[in-house]
XYZ file of C-alpha atoms in Angstrom:
562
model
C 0.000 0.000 0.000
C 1.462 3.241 -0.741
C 2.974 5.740 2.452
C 0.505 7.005 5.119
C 1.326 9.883 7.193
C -0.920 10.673 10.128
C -0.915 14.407 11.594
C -3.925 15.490 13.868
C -5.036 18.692 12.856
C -6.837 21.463 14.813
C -10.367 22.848 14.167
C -10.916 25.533 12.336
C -14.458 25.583 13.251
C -17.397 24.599 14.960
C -18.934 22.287 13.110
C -17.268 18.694 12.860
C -18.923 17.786 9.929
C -17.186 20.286 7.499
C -14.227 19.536 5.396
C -11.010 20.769 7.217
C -12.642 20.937 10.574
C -11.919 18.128 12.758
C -9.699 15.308 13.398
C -8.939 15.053 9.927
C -6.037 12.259 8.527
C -3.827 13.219 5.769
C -2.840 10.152 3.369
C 0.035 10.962 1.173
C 0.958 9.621 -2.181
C 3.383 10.701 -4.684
C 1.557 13.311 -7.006
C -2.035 14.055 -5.285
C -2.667 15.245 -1.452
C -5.713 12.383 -0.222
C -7.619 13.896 3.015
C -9.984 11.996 4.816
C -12.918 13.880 5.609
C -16.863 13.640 7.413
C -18.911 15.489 4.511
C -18.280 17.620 2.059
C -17.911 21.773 2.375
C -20.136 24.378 0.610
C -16.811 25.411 -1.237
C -16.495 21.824 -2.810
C -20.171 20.949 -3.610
C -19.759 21.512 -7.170
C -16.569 19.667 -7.352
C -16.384 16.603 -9.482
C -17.924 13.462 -6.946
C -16.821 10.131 -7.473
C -17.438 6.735 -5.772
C -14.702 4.668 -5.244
C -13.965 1.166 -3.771
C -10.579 2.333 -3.041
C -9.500 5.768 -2.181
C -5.538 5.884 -3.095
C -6.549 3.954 -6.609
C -9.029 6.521 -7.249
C -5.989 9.476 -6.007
C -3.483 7.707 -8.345
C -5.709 7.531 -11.538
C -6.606 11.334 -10.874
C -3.671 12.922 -11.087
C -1.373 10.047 -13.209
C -2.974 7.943 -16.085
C -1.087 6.125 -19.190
C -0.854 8.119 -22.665
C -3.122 5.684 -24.677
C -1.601 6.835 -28.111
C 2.112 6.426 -27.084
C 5.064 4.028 -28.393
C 4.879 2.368 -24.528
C 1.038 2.034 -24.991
C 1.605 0.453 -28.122
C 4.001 -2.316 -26.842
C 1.307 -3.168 -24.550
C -1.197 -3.927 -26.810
C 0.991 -5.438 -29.025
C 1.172 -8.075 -25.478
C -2.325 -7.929 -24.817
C -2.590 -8.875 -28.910
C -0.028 -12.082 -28.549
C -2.400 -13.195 -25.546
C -5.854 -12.719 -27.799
C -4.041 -14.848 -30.606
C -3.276 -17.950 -27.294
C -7.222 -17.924 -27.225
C -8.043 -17.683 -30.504
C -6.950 -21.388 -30.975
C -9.612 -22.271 -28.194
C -12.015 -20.385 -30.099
C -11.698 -21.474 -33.593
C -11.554 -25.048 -32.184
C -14.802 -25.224 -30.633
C -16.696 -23.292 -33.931
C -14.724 -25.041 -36.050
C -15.352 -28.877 -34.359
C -19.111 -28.047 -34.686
C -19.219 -27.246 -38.550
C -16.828 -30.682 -39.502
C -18.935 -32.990 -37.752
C -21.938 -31.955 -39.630
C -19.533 -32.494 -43.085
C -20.174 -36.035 -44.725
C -16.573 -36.844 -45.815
C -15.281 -35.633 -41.860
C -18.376 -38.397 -40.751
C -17.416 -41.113 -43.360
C -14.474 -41.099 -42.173
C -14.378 -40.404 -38.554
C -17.794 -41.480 -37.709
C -18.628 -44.727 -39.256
C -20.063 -46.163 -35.816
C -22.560 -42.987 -34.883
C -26.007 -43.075 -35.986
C -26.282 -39.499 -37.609
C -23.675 -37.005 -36.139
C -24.352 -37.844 -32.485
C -22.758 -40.527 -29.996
C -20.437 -42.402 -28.030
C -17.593 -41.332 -31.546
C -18.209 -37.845 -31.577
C -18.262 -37.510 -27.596
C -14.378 -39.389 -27.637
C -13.445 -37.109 -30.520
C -14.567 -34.088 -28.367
C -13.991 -34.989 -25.228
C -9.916 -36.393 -25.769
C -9.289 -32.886 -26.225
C -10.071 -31.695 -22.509
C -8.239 -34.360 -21.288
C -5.130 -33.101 -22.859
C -5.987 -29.919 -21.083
C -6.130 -31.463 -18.088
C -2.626 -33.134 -18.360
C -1.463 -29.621 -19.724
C -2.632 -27.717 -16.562
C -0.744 -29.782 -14.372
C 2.530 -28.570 -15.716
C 1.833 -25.315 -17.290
C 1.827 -23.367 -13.960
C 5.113 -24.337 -12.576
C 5.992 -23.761 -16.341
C 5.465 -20.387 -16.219
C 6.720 -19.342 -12.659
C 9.639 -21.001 -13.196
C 10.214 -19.481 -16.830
C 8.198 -16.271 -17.266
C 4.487 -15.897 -18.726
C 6.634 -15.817 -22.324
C 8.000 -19.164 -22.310
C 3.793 -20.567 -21.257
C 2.677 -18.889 -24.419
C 4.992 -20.052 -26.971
C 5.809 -23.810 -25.567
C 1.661 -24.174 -25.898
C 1.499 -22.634 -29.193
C 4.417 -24.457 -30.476
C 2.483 -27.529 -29.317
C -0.954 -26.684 -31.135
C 1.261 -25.774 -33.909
C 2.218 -29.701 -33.758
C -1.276 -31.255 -32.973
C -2.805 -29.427 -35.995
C -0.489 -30.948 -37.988
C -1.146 -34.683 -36.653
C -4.624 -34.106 -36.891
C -4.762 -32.595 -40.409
C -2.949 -34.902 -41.810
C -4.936 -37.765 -40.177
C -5.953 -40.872 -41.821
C -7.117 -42.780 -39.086
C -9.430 -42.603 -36.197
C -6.558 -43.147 -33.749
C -4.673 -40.613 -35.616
C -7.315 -37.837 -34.911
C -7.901 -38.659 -31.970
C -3.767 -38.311 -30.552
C -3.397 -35.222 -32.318
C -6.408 -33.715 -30.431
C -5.323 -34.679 -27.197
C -1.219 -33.055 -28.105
C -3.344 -29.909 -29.589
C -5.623 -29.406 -26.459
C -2.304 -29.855 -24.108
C -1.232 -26.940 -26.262
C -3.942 -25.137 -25.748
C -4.099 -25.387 -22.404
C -0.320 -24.403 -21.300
C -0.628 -21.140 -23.891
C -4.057 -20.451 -21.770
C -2.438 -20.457 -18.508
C 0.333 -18.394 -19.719
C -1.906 -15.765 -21.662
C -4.173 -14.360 -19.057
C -1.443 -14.270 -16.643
C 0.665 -12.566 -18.847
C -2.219 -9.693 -19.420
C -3.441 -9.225 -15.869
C 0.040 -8.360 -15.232
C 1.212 -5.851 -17.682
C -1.726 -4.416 -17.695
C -2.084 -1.008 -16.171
C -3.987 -1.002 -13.214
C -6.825 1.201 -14.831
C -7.020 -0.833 -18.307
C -6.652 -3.975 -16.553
C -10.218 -5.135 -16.980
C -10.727 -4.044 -20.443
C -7.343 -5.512 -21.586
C -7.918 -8.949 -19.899
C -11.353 -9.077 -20.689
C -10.312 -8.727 -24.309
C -7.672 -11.748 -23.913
C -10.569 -14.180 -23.983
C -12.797 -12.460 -26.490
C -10.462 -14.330 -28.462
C -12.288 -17.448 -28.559
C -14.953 -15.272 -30.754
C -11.939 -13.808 -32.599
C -10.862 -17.505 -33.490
C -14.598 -19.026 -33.535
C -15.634 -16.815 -36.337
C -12.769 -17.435 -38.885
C -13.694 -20.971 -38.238
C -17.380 -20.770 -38.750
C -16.649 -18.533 -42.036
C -13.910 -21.057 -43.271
C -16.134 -23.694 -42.776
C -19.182 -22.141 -44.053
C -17.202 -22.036 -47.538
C -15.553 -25.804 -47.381
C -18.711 -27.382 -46.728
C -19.597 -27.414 -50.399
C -16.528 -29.665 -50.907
C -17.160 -32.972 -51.039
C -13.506 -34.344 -50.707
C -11.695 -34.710 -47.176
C -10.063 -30.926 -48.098
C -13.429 -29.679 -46.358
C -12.350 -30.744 -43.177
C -8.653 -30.696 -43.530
C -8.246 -27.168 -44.850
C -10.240 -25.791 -41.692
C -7.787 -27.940 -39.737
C -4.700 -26.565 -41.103
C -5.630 -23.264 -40.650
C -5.916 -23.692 -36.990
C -2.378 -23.470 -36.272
C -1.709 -19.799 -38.096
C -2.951 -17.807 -34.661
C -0.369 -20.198 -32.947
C 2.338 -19.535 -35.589
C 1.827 -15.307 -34.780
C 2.711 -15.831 -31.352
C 5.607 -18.681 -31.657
C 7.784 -15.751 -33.934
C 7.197 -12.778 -32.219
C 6.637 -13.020 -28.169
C 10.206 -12.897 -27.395
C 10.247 -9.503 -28.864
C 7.882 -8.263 -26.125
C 8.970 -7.656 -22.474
C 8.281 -10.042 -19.411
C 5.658 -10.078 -16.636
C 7.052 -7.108 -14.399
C 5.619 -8.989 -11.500
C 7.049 -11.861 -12.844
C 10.481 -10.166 -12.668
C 10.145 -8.740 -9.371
C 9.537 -11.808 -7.733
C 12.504 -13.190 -9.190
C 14.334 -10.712 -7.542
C 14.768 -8.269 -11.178
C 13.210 -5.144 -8.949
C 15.015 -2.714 -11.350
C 13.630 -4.567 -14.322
C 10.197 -4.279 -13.087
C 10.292 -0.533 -12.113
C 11.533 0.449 -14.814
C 8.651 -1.547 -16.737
C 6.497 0.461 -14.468
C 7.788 3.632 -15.701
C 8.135 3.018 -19.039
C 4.966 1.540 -20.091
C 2.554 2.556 -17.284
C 3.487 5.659 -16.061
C 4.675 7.142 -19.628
C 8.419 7.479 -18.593
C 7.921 9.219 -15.721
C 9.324 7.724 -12.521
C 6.945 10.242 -10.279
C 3.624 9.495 -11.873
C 1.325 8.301 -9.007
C 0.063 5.322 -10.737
C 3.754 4.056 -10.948
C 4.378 5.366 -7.297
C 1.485 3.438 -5.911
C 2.363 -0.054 -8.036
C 5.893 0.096 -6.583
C 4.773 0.562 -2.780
C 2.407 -2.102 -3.423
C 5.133 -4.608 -5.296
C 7.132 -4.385 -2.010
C 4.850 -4.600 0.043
C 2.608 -7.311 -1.127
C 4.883 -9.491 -3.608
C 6.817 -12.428 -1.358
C 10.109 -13.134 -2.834
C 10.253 -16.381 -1.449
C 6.226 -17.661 -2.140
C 5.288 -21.031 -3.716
C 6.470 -19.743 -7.272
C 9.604 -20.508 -6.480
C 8.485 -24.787 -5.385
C 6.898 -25.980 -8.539
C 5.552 -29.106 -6.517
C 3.780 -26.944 -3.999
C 0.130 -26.419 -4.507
C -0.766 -25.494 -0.869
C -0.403 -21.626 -1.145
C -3.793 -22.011 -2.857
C -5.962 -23.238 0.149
C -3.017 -22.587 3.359
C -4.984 -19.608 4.418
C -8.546 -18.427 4.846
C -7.373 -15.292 2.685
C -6.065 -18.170 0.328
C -9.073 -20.041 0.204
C -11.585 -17.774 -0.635
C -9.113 -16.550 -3.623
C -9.546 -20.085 -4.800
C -13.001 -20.499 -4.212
C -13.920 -17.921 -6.854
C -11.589 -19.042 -8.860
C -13.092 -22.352 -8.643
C -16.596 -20.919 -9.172
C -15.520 -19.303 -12.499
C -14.261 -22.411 -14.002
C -17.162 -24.836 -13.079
C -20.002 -22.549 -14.013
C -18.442 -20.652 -16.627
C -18.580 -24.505 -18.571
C -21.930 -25.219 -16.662
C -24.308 -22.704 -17.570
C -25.338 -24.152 -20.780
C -22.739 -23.238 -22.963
C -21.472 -26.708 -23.993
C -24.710 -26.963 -26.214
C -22.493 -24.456 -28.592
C -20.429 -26.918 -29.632
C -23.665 -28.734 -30.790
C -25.096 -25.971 -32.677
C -25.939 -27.632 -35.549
C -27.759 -30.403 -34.497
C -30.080 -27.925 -31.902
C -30.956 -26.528 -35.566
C -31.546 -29.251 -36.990
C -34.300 -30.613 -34.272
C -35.985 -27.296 -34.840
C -36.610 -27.894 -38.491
C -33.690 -25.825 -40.404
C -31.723 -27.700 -43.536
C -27.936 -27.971 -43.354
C -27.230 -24.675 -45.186
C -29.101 -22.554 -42.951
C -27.440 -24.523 -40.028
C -24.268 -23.646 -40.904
C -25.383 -19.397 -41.815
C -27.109 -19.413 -38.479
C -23.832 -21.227 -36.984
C -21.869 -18.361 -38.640
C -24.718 -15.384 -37.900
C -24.767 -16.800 -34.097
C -21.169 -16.450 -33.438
C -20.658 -12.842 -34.549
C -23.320 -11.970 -32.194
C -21.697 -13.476 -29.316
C -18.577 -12.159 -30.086
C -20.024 -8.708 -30.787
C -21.903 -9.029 -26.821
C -18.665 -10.011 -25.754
C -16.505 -7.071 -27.231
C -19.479 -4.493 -26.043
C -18.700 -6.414 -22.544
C -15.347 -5.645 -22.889
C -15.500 -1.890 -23.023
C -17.562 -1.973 -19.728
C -15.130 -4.365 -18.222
C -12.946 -1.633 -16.291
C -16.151 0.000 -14.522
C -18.463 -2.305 -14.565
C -19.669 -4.820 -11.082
C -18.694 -7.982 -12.193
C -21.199 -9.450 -9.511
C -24.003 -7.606 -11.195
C -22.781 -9.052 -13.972
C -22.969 -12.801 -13.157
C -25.905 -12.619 -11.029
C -27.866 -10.832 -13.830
C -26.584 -12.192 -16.282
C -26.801 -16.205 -15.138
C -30.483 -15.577 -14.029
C -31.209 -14.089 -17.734
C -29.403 -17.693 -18.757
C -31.764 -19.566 -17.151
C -34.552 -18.019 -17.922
C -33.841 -17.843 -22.230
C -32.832 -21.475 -22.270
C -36.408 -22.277 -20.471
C -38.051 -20.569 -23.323
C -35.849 -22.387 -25.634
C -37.003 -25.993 -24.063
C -40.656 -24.640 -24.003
C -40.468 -23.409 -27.955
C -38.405 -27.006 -29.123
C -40.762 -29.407 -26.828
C -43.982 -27.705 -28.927
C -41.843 -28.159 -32.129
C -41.171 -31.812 -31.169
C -44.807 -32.383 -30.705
C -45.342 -32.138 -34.025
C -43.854 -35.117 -35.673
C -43.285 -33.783 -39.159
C -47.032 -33.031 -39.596
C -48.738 -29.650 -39.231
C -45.327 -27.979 -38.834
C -45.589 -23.762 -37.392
C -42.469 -22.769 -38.911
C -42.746 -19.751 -36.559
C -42.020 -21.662 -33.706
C -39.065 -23.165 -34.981
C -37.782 -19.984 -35.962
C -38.747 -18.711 -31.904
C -36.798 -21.701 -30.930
C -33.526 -20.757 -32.610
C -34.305 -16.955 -31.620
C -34.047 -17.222 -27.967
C -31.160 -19.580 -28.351
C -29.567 -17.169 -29.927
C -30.360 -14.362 -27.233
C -29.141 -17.055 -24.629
C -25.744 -17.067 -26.808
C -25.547 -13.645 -26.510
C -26.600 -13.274 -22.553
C -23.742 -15.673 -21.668
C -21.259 -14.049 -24.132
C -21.764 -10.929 -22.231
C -21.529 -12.315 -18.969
C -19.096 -15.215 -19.161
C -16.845 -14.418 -21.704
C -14.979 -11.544 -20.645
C -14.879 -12.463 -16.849
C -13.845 -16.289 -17.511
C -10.177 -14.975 -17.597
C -10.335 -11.480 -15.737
C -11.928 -12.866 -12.499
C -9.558 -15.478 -12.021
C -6.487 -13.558 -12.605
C -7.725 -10.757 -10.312
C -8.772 -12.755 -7.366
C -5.168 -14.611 -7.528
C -2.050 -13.151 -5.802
C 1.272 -12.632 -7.886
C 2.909 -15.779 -6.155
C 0.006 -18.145 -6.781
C -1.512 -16.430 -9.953
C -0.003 -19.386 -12.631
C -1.059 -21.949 -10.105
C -4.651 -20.740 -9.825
C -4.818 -20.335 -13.338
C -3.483 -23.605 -14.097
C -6.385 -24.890 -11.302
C -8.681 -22.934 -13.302
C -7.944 -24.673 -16.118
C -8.431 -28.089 -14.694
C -11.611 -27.262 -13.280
C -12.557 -26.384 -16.739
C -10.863 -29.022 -18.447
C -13.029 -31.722 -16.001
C -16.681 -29.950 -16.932
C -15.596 -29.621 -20.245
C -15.151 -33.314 -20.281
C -18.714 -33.813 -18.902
C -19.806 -31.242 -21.656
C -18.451 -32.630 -24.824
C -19.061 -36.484 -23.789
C -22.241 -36.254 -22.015
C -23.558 -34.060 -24.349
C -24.062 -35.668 -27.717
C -24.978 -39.066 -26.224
C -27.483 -36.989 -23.770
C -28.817 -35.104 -26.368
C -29.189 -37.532 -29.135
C -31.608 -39.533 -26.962
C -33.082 -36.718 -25.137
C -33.492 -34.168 -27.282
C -34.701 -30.666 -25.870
C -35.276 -32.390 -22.131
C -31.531 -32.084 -21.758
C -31.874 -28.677 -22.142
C -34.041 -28.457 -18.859
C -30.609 -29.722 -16.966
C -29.244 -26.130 -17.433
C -32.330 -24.186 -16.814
C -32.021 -25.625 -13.483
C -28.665 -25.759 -13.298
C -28.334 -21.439 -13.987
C -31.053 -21.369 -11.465
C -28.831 -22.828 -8.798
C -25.810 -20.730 -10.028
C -27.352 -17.308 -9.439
C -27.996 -17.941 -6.091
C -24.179 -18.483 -5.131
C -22.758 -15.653 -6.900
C -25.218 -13.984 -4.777
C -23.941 -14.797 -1.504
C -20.436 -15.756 -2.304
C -19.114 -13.723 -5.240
C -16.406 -10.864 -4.383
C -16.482 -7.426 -5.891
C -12.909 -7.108 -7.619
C -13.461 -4.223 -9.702
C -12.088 -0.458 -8.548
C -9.020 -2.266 -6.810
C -5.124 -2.817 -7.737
C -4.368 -6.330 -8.180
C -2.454 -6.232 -4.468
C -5.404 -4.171 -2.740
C -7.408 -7.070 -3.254
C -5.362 -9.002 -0.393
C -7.320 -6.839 2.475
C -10.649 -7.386 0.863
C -10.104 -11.460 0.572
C -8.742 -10.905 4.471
C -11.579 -8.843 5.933
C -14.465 -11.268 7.853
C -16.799 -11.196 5.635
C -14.988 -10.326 1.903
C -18.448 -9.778 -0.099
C -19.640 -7.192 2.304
C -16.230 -5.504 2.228
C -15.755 -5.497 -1.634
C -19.128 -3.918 -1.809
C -18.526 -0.819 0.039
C -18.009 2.444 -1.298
C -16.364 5.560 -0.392
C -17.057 9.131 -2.112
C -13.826 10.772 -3.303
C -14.073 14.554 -4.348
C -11.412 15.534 -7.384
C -10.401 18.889 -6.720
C -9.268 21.394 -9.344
C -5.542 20.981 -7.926
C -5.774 17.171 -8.624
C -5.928 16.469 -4.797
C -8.488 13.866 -3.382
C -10.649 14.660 -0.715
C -12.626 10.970 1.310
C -15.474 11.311 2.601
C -16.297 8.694 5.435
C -19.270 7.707 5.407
């Protein structure tokens, strides 16, 4: 936390409640004077009011900021960019696996034993691909403490890089199936490494926005692959399939030649004992070369005050940082929460697009346009989420926006069980078409919610030491309900049909509630404040509260108790 300097001062007046007036506490912080204060003085009411979750973040970003259009600025994007390509892989492989299974030659080939496009084939062919995630995360964490955040990125994208070649070049079952279990490995190692990598280069006040955008990226890969595919499917040779396939490893091949150019984790560095390396990332790229800018000021005090030099990062085989303290746990508690229902709340029907069409009465073109139409509009929620990302609750967010979940996929079951009744005779093709609708809006709900915050929340709620760790738990947690997901899924709804659909409706049901009562505020904090919110009593209450902060015309900060 940055340097507090207590000095009782004497009243100026009778009445307590003034600004200046009595027992008043003077906070100091390079650049802006912050005064604590009862209520706010005639002379100040038309000041600028703000509310704050944390008064010296709110005094740093008044008076210091980053230059947004400057050659610094510029290198960090060109990070954040490097991450967004690490998800693009996951992207493009989930939009892209739901177009080739609907493909004839990818289903004489592959799926010779499935009746249709759905069953116990497709789930192993899906499914083999979170279990190499799981076997990634277990080794991409100490990876990337041990290493830097650089080395996570490009060993996982040299490793997709390899598994799309196995798989596009497969002639076999077997074949297929090995080179999606190397590519999702891949994936997950350049996943952990990624958002990691973002959170912490990030300036404090674009954090959200620029790790929000790092996993956007799965709509930034998913729509290439839903276009791509959209235009093979008219081929009736295995190219349709393959040629999608190849493709995947070109967001992988970006970030294998260029991420050593850009500079390491500062936190990284620091921990490693490379303070000079990480201040003077501080002031280069954050505080626009100024070594006095508050921002910069603040992040330093905090570095060496809240970054251990000798933490867990430093034992790749120990794991118990992330549950050793209460502080600890409830850090991995939301980070657990993320993972399970970020792959819980219905979301996994995506990768079965096609066939949801399909039971409500569309042909195999307008499958694949809708497949194509639905993705931009989940990716366009998703970047609209984004902008929000860096003032926006993020439990308003999930509770809102799971509740909304539930209640669109309901309408969906409702609109497919009356389109089922039918049986092919005295079709309404407008229910059909109100079927796919609020499927679509349910798309778009969770894109909004979910996508941004699946990597932000994590990374946020994690300390420095145990950040890679908790991501690479994250990942696990994800891998495992992904599993359920993709196996479950097909074989569930192939003999189900809509009913399965009721699962989630439930299931979102159940989810609101706990982000309710459990879900911390993380938004308006510095990635080190956080460790007094996760180590009040009661961290929920204490993440909501709110203090008012008046900007003066000097740049000081006046807080107003309340």
């Amino acid at each position: 936390m940055s340097q507090v300097e207590h000095s009782p001062t004497t009243s100026r007046a009778s009445d307590p409640d003034k600004i200046g007036t009595e027992n008043r506490d003077e906070e100091y912080i390079p650049g802006p004077l912050m005064k604590h204060v009862q209520a706010i003085d005639k002379d100040f009411e038309n000041a600028e009011i703000k509310e704050a979750r944390n008064a010296a973040f709110a005094a740093a970003v008044a008076s210091g900021g980053t230059d947004p259009l400057s050659k610094a600025a510029f290198v960090i994007y060109a990070c954040a960019a490097a991450a967004f390509m690490c998800s693009c892989g996951n992207g493009y492989d989930g939009s892209l696996m739901t177009a080739i299974n609907g493909m004839p030659p990818y289903q004489n080939r592959f799926n010779q034993g499935d009746s249709g496009n759905l069953g116990v084939s497709t789930g192993i062919i899906f499914s083999i691909y979170t279990i190499g995630q799981m076997a990634g995360s277990l080794w991409a964490g100490p990876l990337c403490d041990r290493f830097g955040r650089r080395a996570g990125m490009f060993i996982g994208c040299l490793m997709v890089m390899i598994g799309s070649a196995i798989i596009s070049s497969s002639m076999h079952r077997g074949q297929f199936i090995g080179g999606r279990f190397v590519l999702g490995m891949g994936i997950a190692v350049a996943t952990i490494g990624a958002p990691t990598y973002t959170v912490e280069i990030a300036p404090p006040h674009w954090r959200g926005r620029l790790t929000s955008l790092y996993n956007t990226g799965w709509n930034g890969g998913a729509i290439p692959a839903a276009a791509i595919t959209l235009g093979t499917s008219r081929m009736t040779s295995d190219w349709s399939w393959r040629i999608p396939l190849i493709i995947q490893a070109f967001p992988a091949t970006l970030v294998v030649l260029t991420v050593w150019f850009l500079p390491e984790s500062p936190r990284w560095q620091y921990m490693h004992g490379h303070e000079k390396t990480a201040f003077d990332f501080l002031i280069k790229y954050h505080g626009n070369g100024d070594p006095n800018n508050p921002i910069v000021q603040l992040e330093i005090a905090e570095f060496r005050d809240n970054i251990k030099l000798n933490g867990s990062d430093k034992r790749w085989w120990d794991f118990k940082a992330l549950v050793k303290t209460r502080n600890a746990r409830w850090r991995a508690l939301m980070v657990f929460l993320m993972g399970f229902f970020g792959q819980m709340s219905g979301n996994g029907l995506g990768y079965f697009n096609l066939s949801i069409y399909e039971a409500l009465g569309f042909d195999t073109q307008m499958q694949f346009n809708m497949n194509l139409i639905g993705t931009c509009c989940s990716a366009a929620a998703a970047w609209f989420a984004v902008t929000l990302e860096d003032r926006m609750p993020r439990r308003k967010v999930l509770v809102w926006g799971t509740l909304c979940c539930s209640v669109l996929l309901a309408v969906n079951a409702g609109f497919s069980a009356l389109w089922a009744s039918y049986d092919g005779q005295d079709e309404n093709l407008n229910v059909g078409r109100a079927g796919a609708a609020f499927f679509f809006l349910f798309s778009v709900v969770y894109a909004f919610t979910y996508t941004p915050l699946q990597s932000l929340y994590p990374a946020e709620c994690l300390e420095t030491t145990t950040r890679a760790k908790g991501v690479s738990m994250k990942i696990f947690v994800i891998s495992c309900t992904s599993f359920i997901n993709l196996f479950c899924t097909p074989i569930a709804y192939g003999r189900i049909g809509w009913k399965y659909i009721l699962v989630f409706v439930f299931w979102d049901a159940f989810e609101t509630v706990i982000w309710y009562f459990f879900c911390v505020e993380t938004v308006g904090f510095t990635l080190e404040e956080l460790d007094d919110i996760f180590s009040a009593p009661n961290p929920v209450k204490a993440s909501k509260q709110k203090k008012k902060v008046v900007v003066k015309e000097t740049g000081d900060v006046l807080v107003v108790e309340q």
